Coordinates of C-alpha atoms and ligand atoms in Angstrom, one line a residue:
M1 CA 0.1 0.7 0.1
A2 CA 1.5 3.8 -1.7
L3 CA 1.3 5.9 1.4
K4 CA 0.4 9.5 0.5
Q5 CA 3.2 12.4 1.5
S6 CA 1.4 14.6 3.7
R7 CA 2.4 17.8 3.6
G8 CA 0.5 18.8 7.1
I9 CA 2.5 20.5 9.6
V10 CA 1.3 22.1 13.2
Y11 CA 3.4 25.0 14.3
L12 CA 2.7 26.7 17.7
V13 CA 3.4 29.6 17.6
G14 CA 3.5 31.7 20.4
A15 CA 1.7 35.2 19.6
G16 CA 3.3 37.7 21.8
P17 CA 1.8 39.0 25.2
G18 CA -0.7 41.5 23.4
D19 CA 1.5 43.9 21.5
P20 CA 1.0 42.8 17.7
G21 CA 5.1 44.0 17.4
L22 CA 5.8 41.5 19.5
L23 CA 5.0 38.5 17.1
T24 CA 7.5 37.2 16.4
V25 CA 9.7 37.1 13.1
R26 CA 9.4 33.5 11.9
G27 CA 5.5 33.9 13.6
E28 CA 4.6 36.4 11.4
D29 CA 6.2 34.1 8.5
L30 CA 4.7 30.9 9.2
L31 CA 0.8 33.1 9.9
G32 CA 1.6 34.4 6.4
R33 CA 1.6 30.4 4.3
A34 CA -1.2 29.1 6.9
D35 CA -3.8 27.2 5.4
V36 CA -5.6 27.7 9.3
V37 CA -5.1 29.4 12.3
V38 CA -6.8 28.2 15.9
Y39 CA -6.3 30.8 17.7
D40 CA -7.0 31.9 21.9
Y41 CA -8.7 35.3 23.3
L42 CA -4.8 36.3 24.5
A43 CA -3.4 36.2 21.1
N44 CA -4.0 39.4 19.8
P45 CA -7.3 39.3 16.8
E46 CA -4.7 41.9 15.0
L47 CA -2.4 38.7 14.3
L48 CA -4.8 37.6 11.6
S49 CA -4.7 40.2 9.5
Y50 CA -1.3 38.3 8.5
C51 CA -3.0 35.5 7.5
A52 CA -5.9 37.4 5.7
A53 CA -6.8 34.3 3.9
A54 CA -6.2 31.5 6.4
E55 CA -8.8 29.4 8.2
K56 CA -9.3 30.9 11.4
I57 CA -10.9 28.5 13.8
Y58 CA -11.7 30.0 17.6
V59 CA -11.0 28.2 20.5
G60 CA -10.8 30.7 23.4
K61 CA -11.9 29.7 26.4
K62 CA -14.1 32.9 26.2
A63 CA -16.2 31.6 24.1
A64 CA -19.1 31.0 26.5
E65 CA -21.2 28.0 25.0
H66 CA -19.0 26.7 23.0
S67 CA -15.5 27.0 24.4
M68 CA -13.9 23.9 23.7
G69 CA -11.7 21.2 25.8
Q70 CA -7.9 21.3 25.5
E71 CA -8.9 17.4 24.4
Q72 CA -10.6 18.4 21.8
I73 CA -8.0 21.0 20.4
N74 CA -5.4 18.9 20.3
Q75 CA -7.1 15.8 18.0
L76 CA -8.9 19.5 16.1
L77 CA -5.2 19.9 15.7
V78 CA -3.8 16.5 14.5
D79 CA -8.0 16.7 12.3
L80 CA -6.4 19.6 10.4
A81 CA -3.1 17.5 9.5
K82 CA -3.9 14.7 8.0
Q83 CA -6.1 17.0 6.1
N84 CA -2.5 17.8 5.0
K85 CA -3.0 21.5 6.0
R86 CA -0.5 23.8 7.7
V87 CA -1.8 24.8 10.5
V88 CA -0.4 27.0 13.0
R89 CA -1.6 27.5 17.1
L90 CA -1.1 31.2 17.8
K91 CA -1.1 30.5 21.5
G92 CA -1.2 34.4 23.3
G93 CA 2.6 34.4 25.1
D94 CA 4.9 31.5 25.1
P95 CA 3.3 28.1 23.7
F96 CA 4.9 26.9 26.4
V97 CA 4.2 28.6 29.3
F98 CA 1.3 27.9 30.8
G99 CA 0.0 28.2 27.8
R100 CA -0.8 24.0 28.0
G101 CA 1.6 23.6 24.9
G102 CA 3.5 20.7 25.6
E103 CA -0.2 18.4 25.7
E104 CA -0.5 19.5 22.3
A105 CA 3.3 18.8 21.2
E106 CA 2.4 15.1 23.2
A107 CA -0.8 14.9 21.6
L108 CA 1.1 15.6 17.9
V109 CA 4.0 13.4 19.3
A110 CA 1.3 11.0 19.4
A111 CA -0.8 11.1 16.3
K112 CA 3.2 11.0 14.1
I113 CA 2.4 14.4 13.2
P114 CA 5.3 16.9 11.9
F115 CA 5.5 20.3 14.4
E116 CA 8.2 23.0 15.2
V117 CA 7.2 25.7 18.5
V118 CA 7.8 29.4 17.6
P119 CA 8.3 30.5 21.1
G120 CA 7.2 34.3 22.2
I121 CA 7.4 36.8 24.3
T122 CA 5.8 35.6 27.5
A123 CA 3.1 38.1 30.0
A124 CA 5.6 37.8 33.3
I125 CA 8.3 39.7 31.2
A126 CA 7.0 41.9 28.7
A127 CA 3.9 43.2 31.4
P128 CA 6.4 43.7 33.8
A129 CA 8.4 45.7 30.8
Y130 CA 5.6 47.7 29.3
A131 CA 4.7 48.9 33.7
G132 CA 8.0 50.6 33.3
I133 CA 10.3 46.8 35.4
P134 CA 13.1 44.9 35.0
V135 CA 12.1 41.7 36.4
T136 CA 15.8 41.0 37.4
H137 CA 18.2 44.5 38.6
R138 CA 20.9 43.6 40.3
D139 CA 20.7 45.8 43.6
F140 CA 17.4 43.5 44.0
N141 CA 17.5 39.7 43.2
S142 CA 19.6 37.8 41.0
S143 CA 16.3 34.6 40.1
F144 CA 13.3 35.5 38.7
T145 CA 9.6 32.9 39.2
L146 CA 7.4 32.4 37.2
I147 CA 4.4 30.8 39.0
T148 CA 0.3 30.2 38.0
G149 CA -2.2 31.2 40.3
H150 CA -3.1 28.6 42.9
E151 CA -6.6 28.4 41.5
K152 CA -7.0 28.7 38.0
E153 CA -9.5 31.3 37.5
E154 CA -13.2 29.9 36.2
E155 CA -12.5 31.5 32.6
Y156 CA -9.4 29.4 32.1
K157 CA -10.8 26.3 33.1
D158 CA -11.8 23.4 31.4
A159 CA -14.1 19.3 32.5
A160 CA -10.1 18.1 32.1
S161 CA -7.6 21.0 33.8
R162 CA -11.1 20.4 37.3
A163 CA -9.9 16.4 36.5
R164 CA -7.1 16.5 36.6
E165 CA -7.0 19.0 39.2
Q166 CA -9.0 16.3 41.3
A167 CA -6.7 13.5 40.4
E168 CA -3.1 15.1 41.3
G169 CA -4.3 17.7 43.9
S170 CA -4.4 21.3 43.1
S171 CA -1.3 22.2 46.0
D172 CA 2.1 21.9 44.3
L173 CA 3.1 25.3 45.4
D174 CA 5.1 25.4 48.5
W175 CA 5.3 28.9 49.9
S176 CA 7.6 28.1 52.6
V177 CA 10.1 28.3 49.8
I178 CA 8.1 31.2 47.7
A179 CA 8.2 33.8 50.2
K180 CA 12.0 33.1 50.8
L181 CA 12.1 34.6 46.0
P182 CA 12.9 38.1 46.4
C183 CA 11.1 38.0 42.8
V184 CA 8.1 36.3 41.6
A185 CA 5.3 36.9 39.0
F186 CA 1.9 35.2 39.5
Y187 CA -0.8 33.7 36.3
M188 CA -4.1 33.2 36.3
G189 CA -3.5 35.3 40.1
V190 CA -6.7 37.8 40.1
K191 CA -9.2 36.5 41.9
S192 CA -7.1 34.3 44.1
L193 CA -4.7 37.3 45.2
P194 CA -5.5 37.9 48.2
R195 CA -4.6 34.7 48.5
I196 CA -1.8 34.5 47.5
C197 CA -0.7 37.4 49.0
A198 CA -1.6 35.9 53.1
K199 CA 0.4 33.0 52.1
L200 CA 3.2 35.6 50.7
I201 CA 3.2 36.8 54.3
E202 CA 2.2 34.2 56.2
N203 CA 5.5 32.4 55.3
G204 CA 7.4 35.6 55.8
K205 CA 7.1 37.8 53.4
S206 CA 7.2 41.5 54.6
P207 CA 3.8 43.5 54.3
D208 CA 5.9 45.9 53.1
T209 CA 6.8 44.0 49.6
P210 CA 6.4 46.0 46.7
A211 CA 3.9 44.2 44.4
A212 CA 1.9 45.6 41.5
T213 CA -1.0 43.5 39.3
I214 CA -1.0 44.2 35.4
Q215 CA -3.9 44.4 33.4
W216 CA -3.9 43.4 29.6
G217 CA 0.2 44.3 29.6
T218 CA 1.7 45.4 26.1
R219 CA -1.8 46.6 24.6
T220 CA -3.0 50.2 25.4
R221 CA -6.0 49.3 27.1
Q222 CA -2.7 48.3 29.7
R223 CA -3.7 49.4 33.6
T224 CA -0.9 48.9 36.3
C225 CA -2.3 48.5 40.2
V226 CA 1.1 49.5 42.3
A227 CA 1.5 48.8 46.1
T228 CA 2.8 46.4 49.3
L229 CA 1.7 43.3 49.3
K230 CA -0.5 43.4 52.0
D231 CA -3.0 46.4 50.1
L232 CA -3.0 45.1 46.7
P233 CA -6.1 42.7 46.5
E234 CA -8.0 45.2 47.9
K235 CA -5.8 48.0 45.8
V236 CA -7.4 45.7 42.8
I237 CA -10.3 45.2 43.2
E238 CA -10.9 49.2 44.1
Q239 CA -9.0 49.8 40.6
K240 CA -10.9 47.4 38.9
I241 CA -8.6 45.0 38.0
S242 CA -10.0 42.0 36.6
A243 CA -8.7 39.4 34.1
P244 CA -6.0 39.1 32.3
A245 CA -3.1 40.5 34.7
I246 CA 0.3 38.7 36.0
T247 CA 1.1 39.9 39.3
I248 CA 5.2 41.3 40.2
V249 CA 6.3 40.4 43.6
G250 CA 9.3 41.9 44.6
K251 CA 11.9 45.6 45.2
V252 CA 11.9 45.6 41.3
V253 CA 8.3 47.5 41.8
T254 CA 9.9 50.3 42.9
M255 CA 11.5 51.1 39.7
R256 CA 8.6 51.7 37.9
E257 CA 9.0 55.1 39.4
S258 CA 11.8 56.4 37.6
I259 CA 11.2 53.8 34.3
N260 CA 7.3 53.7 34.0
W261 CA 8.0 54.3 30.0
F262 CA 4.1 53.1 28.3
E263 CA 1.5 54.3 30.7
T264 CA 3.3 58.0 29.8
R265 CA 3.3 58.5 26.6
P266 CA 1.5 61.6 25.8
L267 CA -2.2 60.1 24.7
F268 CA -1.9 56.3 26.8
G269 CA -5.1 55.7 27.9
Q270 CA -7.5 57.9 24.7
T271 CA -9.4 56.4 22.5
I272 CA -8.9 58.1 19.4
V273 CA -11.4 57.5 16.0
V274 CA -9.8 57.4 12.7
T275 CA -11.9 58.9 9.9
R276 CA -9.9 58.2 6.8
T277 CA -10.4 56.2 4.4
R278 CA -8.4 52.4 4.9
Q279 CA -5.6 53.7 2.8
Q280 CA -4.6 56.9 4.3
A281 CA -6.1 55.6 7.4
S282 CA -2.4 53.6 8.8
E283 CA 0.0 56.8 8.8
L284 CA -2.3 58.4 11.0
S285 CA -3.4 55.4 12.7
V286 CA 0.3 54.3 13.8
K287 CA 1.5 57.7 14.6
L288 CA -1.0 58.0 17.3
Q289 CA -0.4 54.1 18.7
E290 CA 3.4 54.8 18.8
L291 CA 2.2 57.0 21.1
G292 CA 0.2 55.1 23.4
A293 CA -3.5 56.0 21.7
N294 CA -5.9 53.1 21.5
V295 CA -7.4 53.5 17.5
I296 CA -10.6 53.1 16.4
E297 CA -10.6 53.0 12.3
A298 CA -13.5 54.1 10.9
P299 CA -13.0 54.3 7.4
T300 CA -16.7 57.2 6.2
I301 CA -15.1 57.0 2.2
E302 CA -14.1 54.4 0.4
L303 CA -11.6 55.3 -2.5
Q304 CA -12.4 53.9 -6.2
A305 CA -10.8 54.0 -10.0
P306 CA -12.8 56.6 -12.1
S307 CA -15.7 54.7 -14.4
D308 CA -14.2 55.9 -17.5
W309 CA -10.8 57.6 -17.7
Q310 CA -11.5 58.9 -21.2
K311 CA -11.0 62.6 -19.7
I312 CA -7.1 61.6 -18.0
D313 CA -6.3 59.6 -20.9
D314 CA -6.9 62.9 -22.9
A315 CA -4.6 65.4 -21.0
L316 CA -2.4 62.5 -20.9
G317 CA -2.0 62.2 -24.2
I318 CA -2.5 58.6 -23.9
S319 CA -3.8 56.7 -27.1
V320 CA -5.6 54.0 -25.1
A321 CA -6.7 52.3 -28.8
A322 CA -2.7 51.9 -29.5
T323 CA -2.4 49.9 -26.4
P324 CA -3.4 46.3 -27.8
A325 CA -5.1 43.4 -25.1
S326 CA -4.3 45.0 -22.1
P327 CA -7.3 45.9 -18.9
L328 CA -7.9 49.2 -19.9
G329 CA -10.4 51.0 -17.9
K330 CA -11.5 47.9 -16.2
K331 CA -12.4 49.9 -12.1
G332 CA -9.7 48.7 -9.7
D333 CA -7.6 47.2 -11.6
A334 CA -4.2 48.7 -13.1
G335 CA -2.9 45.7 -14.4
S336 CA 0.6 44.6 -15.1
P337 CA 2.3 46.5 -17.7
P338 CA 1.3 45.4 -21.0
M339 CA 4.6 45.7 -23.1
S340 CA 5.1 46.6 -26.6
T341 CA 2.3 49.8 -26.0
W342 CA 4.6 52.7 -27.6
D343 CA 2.8 53.8 -30.2
P344 CA 4.5 57.7 -31.6
A345 CA 2.0 58.4 -34.2
A346 CA -0.9 57.3 -31.9
T347 CA 0.9 59.4 -29.3
K348 CA -0.2 63.5 -28.7
Q349 CA 2.4 65.2 -26.0
L350 CA 0.4 67.6 -24.8
Q351 CA 2.1 70.6 -23.2
W352 CA 1.3 71.3 -19.7
D353 CA 2.8 74.1 -18.0
W354 CA 1.7 73.0 -14.6
V355 CA 0.8 69.4 -13.6
I356 CA -0.7 69.8 -10.4
F357 CA -1.3 67.4 -7.5
T358 CA -3.5 67.2 -4.8
S359 CA -3.4 64.4 -2.5
A360 CA -0.6 61.4 -2.4
N361 CA -3.5 59.2 -3.5
G362 CA -4.5 61.2 -6.9
V363 CA -1.0 60.7 -7.2
R364 CA -0.5 56.3 -6.8
Y365 CA -4.0 56.9 -8.9
T366 CA -1.6 57.9 -12.2
R367 CA 0.2 55.8 -10.8
D368 CA -1.2 53.0 -11.4
R369 CA -3.2 54.9 -14.5
L370 CA 0.4 54.8 -16.1
R371 CA 1.9 51.6 -16.3
A372 CA -1.8 49.5 -16.9
V373 CA -1.0 51.9 -20.8
G374 CA 2.8 50.6 -20.9
R375 CA 3.3 54.5 -19.8
D376 CA 5.7 56.9 -17.6
V377 CA 6.5 60.3 -16.5
R378 CA 7.4 61.8 -19.7
V379 CA 3.9 62.2 -20.9
F380 CA 4.3 64.7 -17.9
G381 CA 7.0 66.3 -21.1
D382 CA 8.8 69.1 -19.3
A383 CA 5.6 70.9 -17.4
K384 CA 6.3 71.3 -13.9
I385 CA 5.3 69.6 -11.5
A386 CA 3.2 71.5 -7.9
A387 CA 2.3 69.3 -4.8
I388 CA -0.3 70.7 -2.5
G389 CA 1.0 69.1 1.3
D390 CA 3.7 67.5 2.0
A391 CA 2.4 64.5 2.0
T392 CA 1.3 65.1 -1.7
A393 CA 4.9 65.8 -2.5
A394 CA 6.8 63.8 -0.9
A395 CA 4.7 60.6 -2.9
I396 CA 4.7 62.0 -6.0
Q397 CA 9.0 61.6 -5.3
K398 CA 8.7 58.2 -3.9
E399 CA 6.1 56.9 -6.5
L400 CA 6.4 59.1 -10.3
S401 CA 10.8 59.7 -8.8
L402 CA 9.3 63.2 -10.8
H403 CA 10.9 66.8 -8.7
V404 CA 8.7 68.4 -7.4
D405 CA 8.8 72.5 -8.6
L406 CA 6.3 73.9 -5.7
C407 CA 5.1 72.8 -2.6
P408 CA 3.8 75.7 -0.6
E409 CA 4.2 75.8 3.3
S410 CA 0.3 76.6 3.9
F411 CA -1.1 73.1 2.8
V412 CA -4.4 74.6 1.4
A413 CA -5.8 75.5 -2.8
E414 CA -5.3 78.5 -1.8
A415 CA -1.9 78.9 -1.0
L416 CA -0.8 77.5 -4.4
A417 CA -2.5 79.7 -6.3
N418 CA -1.5 82.8 -4.2
A419 CA 2.6 80.9 -4.5
L420 CA 2.4 80.6 -8.1
A421 CA 0.2 84.3 -8.3
E422 CA 3.4 85.5 -6.6
R423 CA 6.2 84.0 -9.5
G424 CA 4.3 84.7 -12.9
Q425 CA 3.2 81.8 -12.8
I426 CA -0.7 82.3 -13.9
A427 CA -1.7 84.3 -16.5
G428 CA -1.3 82.3 -20.1
K429 CA -0.2 79.1 -18.0
R430 CA -1.3 75.7 -19.4
F431 CA -2.2 73.7 -16.1
L432 CA -3.3 69.9 -15.8
L433 CA -5.1 69.2 -11.8
L434 CA -5.2 65.6 -11.4
R435 CA -7.1 65.4 -8.5
A436 CA -10.5 63.6 -6.3
D437 CA -13.3 63.9 -8.2
I438 CA -15.1 65.7 -5.1
A439 CA -12.0 67.8 -5.1
R440 CA -13.2 72.2 -4.1
T441 CA -13.2 74.1 -7.2
I442 CA -11.1 77.1 -6.0
L443 CA -8.1 76.0 -7.0
R444 CA -9.3 75.9 -10.2
E445 CA -10.9 79.3 -10.5
K446 CA -8.2 81.5 -8.8
L447 CA -6.3 80.3 -11.7
Q448 CA -8.6 80.5 -14.1
V449 CA -9.1 84.6 -12.7
G450 CA -5.8 84.8 -12.5
G451 CA -5.8 84.2 -16.6
A452 CA -4.7 80.2 -17.2
A453 CA -4.5 79.2 -21.6
E454 CA -6.2 76.7 -20.1
V455 CA -7.2 74.5 -16.6
R456 CA -7.8 70.6 -17.3
D457 CA -9.1 69.7 -13.7
V458 CA -9.6 66.0 -14.3
A459 CA -11.3 63.2 -11.1
I460 CA -7.9 60.9 -11.3
Y461 CA -10.2 58.4 -8.8
E462 CA -13.3 58.6 -7.2
T463 CA -14.5 58.9 -3.8
K464 CA -17.9 57.3 -2.4
S465 CA -19.3 57.0 1.0
A466 CA -18.9 53.9 3.6
T467 CA -22.4 52.4 3.9
A468 CA -21.9 51.7 7.7
L469 CA -19.7 52.1 10.8
P470 CA -17.6 49.7 12.3
Q471 CA -19.0 47.7 14.9
V472 CA -16.3 48.8 16.8
L473 CA -16.8 51.9 16.4
L474 CA -20.5 52.4 17.6
D475 CA -19.9 49.5 20.6
A476 CA -17.1 52.3 22.0
L477 CA -19.2 55.4 21.1
A478 CA -22.3 53.3 23.1
E479 CA -19.8 53.6 25.9
N480 CA -18.7 56.5 26.0
R481 CA -14.9 55.2 25.7
I482 CA -14.0 57.6 23.1
N483 CA -11.9 60.4 23.4
W484 CA -11.2 62.0 20.5
I485 CA -12.4 61.7 17.1
T486 CA -9.9 62.8 14.2
F487 CA -11.1 65.1 10.6
T488 CA -9.0 64.8 8.5
S489 CA -10.7 66.7 5.4
S490 CA -14.2 68.1 4.7
S491 CA -15.6 65.0 3.5
T492 CA -14.6 62.8 6.0
A493 CA -16.6 65.0 8.3
K494 CA -19.8 65.1 6.5
N495 CA -19.4 61.6 6.2
F496 CA -19.4 60.4 9.0
V497 CA -21.7 62.7 10.2
S498 CA -24.3 61.3 8.0
L499 CA -24.1 58.3 8.9
L500 CA -24.4 58.9 12.8
G501 CA -28.2 59.9 12.3
G502 CA -29.7 62.3 13.0
D503 CA -28.9 62.9 16.1
Y504 CA -25.5 62.8 15.8
R505 CA -25.1 66.4 18.0
E506 CA -26.1 64.5 21.3
K507 CA -24.0 61.2 20.2
L508 CA -20.8 63.7 19.7
K509 CA -22.2 66.0 22.7
H510 CA -18.7 64.5 25.2
I511 CA -15.8 64.0 22.8
K512 CA -13.8 66.2 22.0
L513 CA -13.6 66.8 17.9
A514 CA -9.7 67.6 16.3
S515 CA -9.9 69.3 12.6
I516 CA -6.7 69.6 10.6
G517 CA -7.0 73.2 9.5
P518 CA -10.1 75.3 8.5
I519 CA -11.7 74.4 5.7
T520 CA -12.0 71.1 8.2
T521 CA -12.6 73.2 11.0
T522 CA -15.8 75.5 9.0
T523 CA -17.4 72.3 7.5
L524 CA -17.4 71.3 11.5
R525 CA -19.4 74.2 12.1
E526 CA -21.5 73.7 9.4
L527 CA -22.6 70.5 11.0
G528 CA -23.6 72.6 14.5
L529 CA -19.6 71.2 15.4
E530 CA -17.4 72.8 17.5
P531 CA -13.7 71.1 16.9
A532 CA -11.3 70.6 20.5
T533 CA -8.9 71.6 18.4
E534 CA -7.3 72.1 15.3
A535 CA -3.9 71.5 13.5
E536 CA -1.8 74.8 13.3
V537 CA 0.1 72.9 10.9
F538 CA -2.7 71.0 8.0
N539 CA -1.5 67.7 7.8
I540 CA -1.2 64.5 10.0
D541 CA 2.2 65.6 12.0
G542 CA 0.1 69.1 12.5
L543 CA -2.7 67.5 14.1
I544 CA -1.4 64.9 16.1
A545 CA 0.2 68.0 17.8
A546 CA -2.9 69.2 18.1
I547 CA -4.6 67.2 19.7
S548 CA -1.6 65.5 22.2
K549 CA -1.0 69.3 23.2
P550 CA -3.7 70.2 26.4
V551 CA -7.1 71.7 25.3
E552 CA -7.0 75.2 27.7
Ligands
SAH601 N1 1.2 31.8 27.3 C1 0.9 32.7 28.5 C2 0.2 32.5 29.5 C3 -1.9 31.7 29.6 S1 -2.0 32.0 30.7 C4 2.1 33.6 28.4 O1 3.4 33.3 28.1 O2 2.8 34.6 28.8 C5 -3.1 32.7 31.2 C6 -2.4 34.3 31.8 O3 -1.5 34.7 31.2 C7 -3.1 35.0 32.2 O4 -4.5 35.1 33.2 C8 -3.3 36.4 32.5 O5 -2.2 36.1 33.9 C9 -1.4 36.4 31.3 N2 -1.6 37.1 30.8 C10 -1.3 36.9 29.7 N3 -1.1 38.1 28.2 C11 -0.7 39.1 29.2 C12 -1.7 40.5 29.1 N4 -1.7 40.9 27.9 N5 -1.2 41.0 30.9 C13 -1.2 40.0 31.6 N6 -0.9 39.1 32.1 C14 -1.8 38.0 30.9

């Protein structure tokens, strides 16, 4: 009987403690190539973006009704591998630190399934680190011990673990030994904290020993309660700290006073909504997160390629008829560049004096169009290039490798018109504006009034409103958890309120609004909303600076 070659394999991957940046490079690579990902409650779901194409199976202990026992999880891993799948078993922290990864590995060995283990950063190291507590320090301790809370919290307890506890006796902790250790981290110990602290004190540990409990360590929702051993249980209840949390007991806890770096970042603990398009959100989101904010992305606008390329092609002097068998004009499909499409006879070089881009998206859609028809920036001939906004200018340099001749310091259309006027560059000149379909008409008007010989204003991409706001945003709104909403354009402001519904002013009553500049502010005011802050420099960094500044 010929045995079929199996490619089924299981990777036990540590997801790290929560901050998605703390996944290992190996973990990310394996997620990207997985057929199926079996993940836990403690593995940050954001990591699933690395495995968009994979099947995802949630086996978290918090899935109230369908909570899967360890035996079932073991069997699931075996079954999936037997179906020739590349399986990533994604577990919070490190798979072998109180993660029952050892049991899963045993099951795989028994079933003769190949497997690999990818360690992760465990909570007892990472959560204190993010709370400003180094787990060892030469002055305080030369050992550091990881202990699991004696009584497992209900949410992590399944029938199998209860049976095991009954069979083996649940206490294998010798408190007389533990009380002598200089630095100890307790996993799964929030509910049993009163007992842990009492046992330590009973066994000779000083009641004044510094101790801290850190909830959701390394995430933007991290909270830390610092106390002494005798006060900790009460303070943890007072501060409503619950699982998942790590408790660390030892003198190193005092170091937090000087090295508490994470929770002191300017926007730590603030929940901030980003209303930009998905394509544009990440720069703002990442920068806000780096300052400590918890970001909710609620795109109010979606971008799409123009439904008709004719005007654009005419303006760029592209003759599409001369470009055979390419995915031309297809919505949102830039396609791969067709070869040999250059037909000088069919191509007329249009001599623009100025080509103006008003957004990075406009630059990218232009690049994609040129590629799709097998052309390049030579369609611009000798035209000078202008940009509104430094992000637009950066995109022109990066995506088109073109030098930007003019980018006024103030990032609005009026400033560009003024800058051109000052240089005597409007009268008699020919302008091509490559912009969004909803762009303001002021630039065109100013150029026309200034005596331009021609102003060709074409929409290089189209925008459409999102149809709904994401559930995470609606939940946060209902629970009063939002501190700021950022608006980076008039259209995002208008769309956001229309998606919120008629009572939007009531819903936004207690939330601070941040505007990227005067045009957006005017729109907000027209909507009856007063921004708490407006950027001084009308770009993303300016907006972030405005939010980080204390509001008077
Ligand atoms: N394998 C995991 C631990 C799983 S046991 C690891 O190596 O980290 C689950 C316990 O881990 C929780 O009860 C809590 O005590 C701790 N834990 C996991 N993630 C945590 C986090 N982000 N912050 C604080 N504690 C965490």
